[in-house]
Short mmCIF file of C-alpha atoms in Angstrom, two decimals:
data_model
loop_
_atom_site.label_atom_id
_atom_site.label_comp_id
_atom_site.label_asym_id
_atom_site.label_seq_id
_atom_site.Cartn_x
_atom_site.Cartn_y
_atom_site.Cartn_z
CA UNK A 2 -8.73 -6.81 11.18
CA UNK A 3 -6.02 -4.16 11.97
CA UNK A 4 -8.03 -1.18 13.96
CA UNK A 5 -7.86 1.59 11.15
CA UNK A 6 -10.43 4.07 10.71
CA UNK A 7 -10.14 6.86 7.92
CA UNK A 8 -12.63 9.48 8.17
CA UNK A 9 -14.07 10.64 5.97
CA UNK A 10 -15.05 7.94 3.83
CA UNK A 11 -16.03 10.07 0.63
CA UNK A 12 -15.74 13.75 0.26
CA UNK A 13 -16.79 15.99 -2.79
CA UNK A 14 -15.04 19.20 -2.00
CA UNK A 15 -14.80 23.19 -4.30
CA UNK A 16 -11.13 24.19 -5.66
CA UNK A 17 -9.36 26.04 -3.16
CA UNK A 18 -10.88 24.90 0.31
CA UNK A 19 -8.45 23.44 2.92
CA UNK A 20 -9.88 19.73 3.69
CA UNK A 21 -8.89 17.20 6.26
CA UNK A 22 -8.42 13.65 6.62
CA UNK A 23 -7.85 11.57 9.26
CA UNK A 24 -6.63 8.46 9.82
CA UNK A 25 -7.09 6.46 13.72
CA UNK A 26 -5.48 3.52 14.97
CA UNK A 27 -6.12 1.34 17.59
CA UNK A 28 -2.78 -0.99 17.31
CA UNK A 29 -0.88 1.49 19.22
CA UNK A 30 1.84 1.42 16.34
CA UNK A 31 4.83 3.74 15.59
CA UNK A 32 4.92 4.53 11.55
CA UNK A 33 1.83 5.51 10.03
CA UNK A 34 1.82 6.16 6.29
CA UNK A 35 -0.53 8.43 3.72
CA UNK A 36 -0.71 7.21 0.16
CA UNK A 37 -2.83 8.31 -2.68
CA UNK A 38 -4.05 6.16 -5.61
CA UNK A 39 -4.59 6.73 -8.93
CA UNK A 40 -5.20 4.97 -12.16
CA UNK A 41 -1.74 4.77 -14.09
CA UNK A 42 0.14 5.67 -10.85
CA UNK A 43 -0.56 2.98 -8.45
CA UNK A 44 -0.28 3.76 -4.95
CA UNK A 45 2.10 6.79 -4.24
CA UNK A 46 3.66 7.85 -1.05
CA UNK A 47 2.58 11.39 0.18
CA UNK A 48 3.74 11.69 3.94
CA UNK A 49 4.64 8.87 6.64
CA UNK A 50 5.08 9.15 10.46
CA UNK A 51 7.71 7.54 12.53
CA UNK A 52 6.75 8.48 15.85
CA UNK A 53 4.61 11.49 17.52
CA UNK A 54 5.79 14.58 15.85
CA UNK A 55 8.09 12.74 13.78
CA UNK A 56 7.20 13.04 9.83
CA UNK A 57 8.44 12.89 6.33
CA UNK A 58 7.57 13.55 2.97
CA UNK A 59 6.94 11.23 0.14
CA UNK A 60 7.17 11.38 -3.34
CA UNK A 61 3.97 13.63 -4.06
CA UNK A 62 3.77 15.64 -0.88
CA UNK A 63 3.37 19.14 -2.67
CA UNK A 64 0.31 20.58 -1.63
CA UNK A 65 -0.25 18.20 1.06
CA UNK A 66 1.01 18.92 4.90
CA UNK A 67 0.35 15.87 7.77
CA UNK A 68 0.40 15.89 11.49
CA UNK A 69 0.59 13.58 14.23
CA UNK A 70 0.09 14.83 17.89
CA UNK A 71 -0.77 11.61 19.66
CA UNK A 72 0.40 7.77 18.45
CA UNK A 73 -3.34 6.97 17.19
CA UNK A 74 -4.31 9.88 15.19
CA UNK A 75 -2.76 10.91 11.70
CA UNK A 76 -3.95 13.86 9.82
CA UNK A 77 -3.29 14.41 6.43
CA UNK A 78 -4.50 18.34 4.98
CA UNK A 79 -4.92 19.41 1.78
CA UNK A 80 -4.09 22.81 2.17
CA UNK A 81 -5.87 24.25 -1.03
CA UNK A 82 -7.36 21.34 -2.85
CA UNK A 83 -7.15 21.26 -6.62
CA UNK A 84 -8.21 18.87 -9.25
CA UNK A 85 -5.36 17.26 -8.98
CA UNK A 86 -6.07 16.41 -5.76
CA UNK A 87 -9.14 14.30 -6.66
CA UNK A 88 -8.02 10.90 -5.48
CA UNK A 89 -8.49 7.97 -3.63
CA UNK A 90 -6.52 8.48 -0.43
CA UNK A 91 -5.43 5.02 2.06
CA UNK A 92 -3.94 5.17 5.28
CA UNK A 93 -1.70 2.48 6.31
CA UNK A 94 0.19 1.18 10.17
CA UNK A 95 3.48 -0.56 10.65
CA UNK A 96 4.23 -1.66 14.08
CA UNK A 97 8.14 -1.67 12.72
CA UNK A 98 9.99 -1.90 9.47
CA UNK A 99 9.99 -5.27 9.61
CA UNK A 100 6.15 -5.92 10.41
CA UNK A 101 3.45 -6.21 7.93
CA UNK A 102 1.93 -2.83 7.01
CA UNK A 103 -1.94 -3.04 7.47
CA UNK A 104 -3.92 -0.12 5.36
CA UNK A 105 -7.78 1.34 6.09
CA UNK A 106 -10.71 1.41 3.72
CA UNK A 107 -9.90 4.55 1.81
CA UNK A 108 -11.10 7.94 1.41
CA UNK A 109 -12.49 8.66 -2.33
CA UNK A 110 -12.12 12.54 -2.28
CA UNK A 111 -13.23 14.69 -5.14
CA UNK A 112 -12.08 18.16 -6.06
CA UNK A 113 -15.01 20.20 -8.05
CA UNK B 15 15.20 5.79 -5.88
CA UNK B 16 13.71 2.23 -5.62
CA UNK B 17 11.39 1.19 -8.44
CA UNK B 18 9.21 -1.56 -8.21
CA UNK B 19 7.55 -3.29 -11.71
CA UNK B 20 4.89 -5.82 -11.77
CA UNK B 21 4.26 -8.23 -14.90
CA UNK B 22 1.75 -9.33 -16.43
CA UNK B 23 -0.50 -6.09 -15.67
CA UNK B 24 -3.73 -7.99 -16.71
CA UNK B 25 -4.35 -11.61 -16.37
CA UNK B 26 -6.98 -13.98 -17.23
CA UNK B 27 -7.25 -17.92 -16.41
CA UNK B 28 -9.41 -20.60 -16.12
CA UNK B 29 -10.66 -21.87 -12.71
CA UNK B 30 -8.48 -24.84 -11.28
CA UNK B 31 -5.25 -23.43 -13.38
CA UNK B 32 -2.06 -22.85 -11.13
CA UNK B 33 -0.45 -19.58 -11.69
CA UNK B 34 2.34 -16.95 -10.87
CA UNK B 35 2.65 -13.12 -10.90
CA UNK B 36 5.70 -11.24 -11.12
CA UNK B 37 7.29 -8.85 -8.90
CA UNK B 38 10.96 -7.42 -9.61
CA UNK B 39 12.69 -3.92 -7.52
CA UNK B 40 15.90 -2.10 -8.57
CA UNK B 41 17.21 -1.88 -5.16
CA UNK B 42 18.02 -5.16 -3.75
CA UNK B 43 18.64 -3.70 -0.11
CA UNK B 44 15.53 -3.89 1.70
CA UNK B 45 14.01 -5.41 4.70
CA UNK B 46 11.60 -6.98 3.60
CA UNK B 47 8.45 -7.40 0.71
CA UNK B 48 4.78 -7.85 0.92
CA UNK B 49 1.84 -8.72 -1.07
CA UNK B 50 -1.34 -7.47 -1.10
CA UNK B 51 -4.75 -7.99 -2.76
CA UNK B 52 -7.10 -5.57 -3.17
CA UNK B 53 -10.91 -5.93 -4.50
CA UNK B 54 -12.53 -3.06 -6.36
CA UNK B 55 -13.68 0.16 -4.72
CA UNK B 56 -12.04 -1.91 -1.54
CA UNK B 57 -8.69 -1.30 0.70
CA UNK B 58 -5.65 -3.49 0.61
CA UNK B 59 -5.21 -7.13 2.35
CA UNK B 60 -2.00 -8.05 3.61
CA UNK B 61 -1.09 -11.64 2.02
CA UNK B 62 2.13 -12.45 2.75
CA UNK B 63 5.32 -10.96 3.88
CA UNK B 64 8.53 -12.30 3.29
CA UNK B 65 11.96 -10.75 5.13
CA UNK B 66 15.09 -10.50 3.29
CA UNK B 67 16.50 -13.09 4.81
CA UNK B 68 13.83 -15.84 4.09
CA UNK B 69 13.30 -17.26 0.71
CA UNK B 70 9.38 -18.31 0.71
CA UNK B 71 6.30 -18.28 2.59
CA UNK B 72 3.08 -19.74 2.55
CA UNK B 73 -0.40 -19.11 3.14
CA UNK B 74 -3.16 -21.73 2.16
CA UNK B 75 -2.66 -21.76 -1.46
CA UNK B 76 -0.42 -18.71 -1.99
CA UNK B 77 3.51 -19.16 -2.05
CA UNK B 78 5.63 -16.67 -2.21
CA UNK B 79 9.06 -16.42 -3.28
CA UNK B 80 11.91 -13.84 -2.84
CA UNK B 81 15.37 -13.38 -4.55
CA UNK B 82 16.85 -10.14 -3.27
CA UNK B 83 20.20 -10.52 -5.03
CA UNK B 84 18.42 -10.64 -8.11
CA UNK B 85 15.20 -8.03 -7.54
CA UNK B 86 12.95 -10.73 -7.71
CA UNK B 87 9.80 -12.24 -6.00
CA UNK B 88 6.72 -14.32 -7.26
CA UNK B 89 3.83 -14.94 -5.99
CA UNK B 90 2.12 -18.74 -6.89
CA UNK B 91 -1.71 -19.19 -6.80
CA UNK B 92 -2.45 -22.75 -6.64
CA UNK B 93 -6.05 -24.89 -7.54
CA UNK B 94 -7.08 -20.71 -8.76
CA UNK B 95 -10.85 -20.03 -8.06
CA UNK B 96 -13.54 -16.99 -8.87
CA UNK B 97 -13.34 -15.60 -5.59
CA UNK B 98 -9.51 -15.37 -6.29
CA UNK B 99 -10.30 -12.42 -9.07
CA UNK B 100 -8.58 -9.17 -7.45
CA UNK B 101 -5.68 -6.97 -8.09
CA UNK B 102 -2.36 -8.46 -6.65
CA UNK B 103 0.62 -5.64 -5.22
CA UNK B 104 3.83 -6.14 -4.29
CA UNK B 105 5.29 -3.39 -2.21
CA UNK B 106 8.77 -3.22 -0.95
CA UNK B 107 10.68 -1.75 1.99
CA UNK B 108 14.03 -0.94 2.56
CA UNK B 109 17.25 0.31 0.65
CA UNK B 110 16.65 3.70 -0.77
CA UNK B 111 12.96 3.95 0.76
CA UNK B 112 13.82 3.08 4.27
CA UNK B 113 10.86 2.60 6.21
CA UNK B 114 8.91 3.73 3.44
CA UNK B 115 6.66 1.11 1.10
CA UNK B 116 7.23 1.16 -2.40
CA UNK B 117 4.92 -0.41 -4.78
CA UNK B 118 4.41 -1.43 -8.31
CA UNK B 119 1.03 -1.08 -10.23
CA UNK B 120 -0.70 -4.52 -9.69
CA UNK B 121 -1.58 -7.65 -11.73
CA UNK B 122 -5.33 -7.44 -12.55
CA UNK B 123 -6.40 -11.31 -11.79
CA UNK B 124 -9.88 -12.83 -13.40
CA UNK B 125 -10.60 -16.10 -12.31
CA UNK B 126 -13.24 -17.77 -15.26
CA UNK B 127 -15.44 -19.91 -14.10
#
């Protein structure tokens, strides 16, 4: 299995609070991605990174920010959590555009 | 914008049957297509990766084909087993999306003993 660790695995937070999810990889892969998965919408890209300090927005980036200060870590921050951000969040990694992508086990976030 | 569609959304078959899952995409200028499996409450497991220059890939009882020009891929599962029950997702990379993976909503497969 690819070395991807997401933390925390489960979190309940209150509306309006900031939340940071962490994705840590031990594969030294260049690309890292954050997706959210919701019933009826499938997997949607939030942000992705193509190198240290290089990030770009996905299709559902509003309300989220990311940072990648070192190769192994990709952080997703919900600046002020809302109930619509209740979801399962997945991190993925890929060595390049021509190689397999591997996914973490997910973080279940509930905003109350 | 790249759009990926998977048909059917759900499929229920008896054990031992051969089956085909379908995936179509709108922008044919892709780098590759990847099939995943997802068990309930779990992450995604990569099954097969097909590059844009390839026509098919095989792994055990799984065979994936790609027709890039028509924007279609199929995942063939031979001699299905109850352990194959899961949601199968296809994702494409490239074209409009560049290095992004764009997913279909998946096919939920149930194999009945």
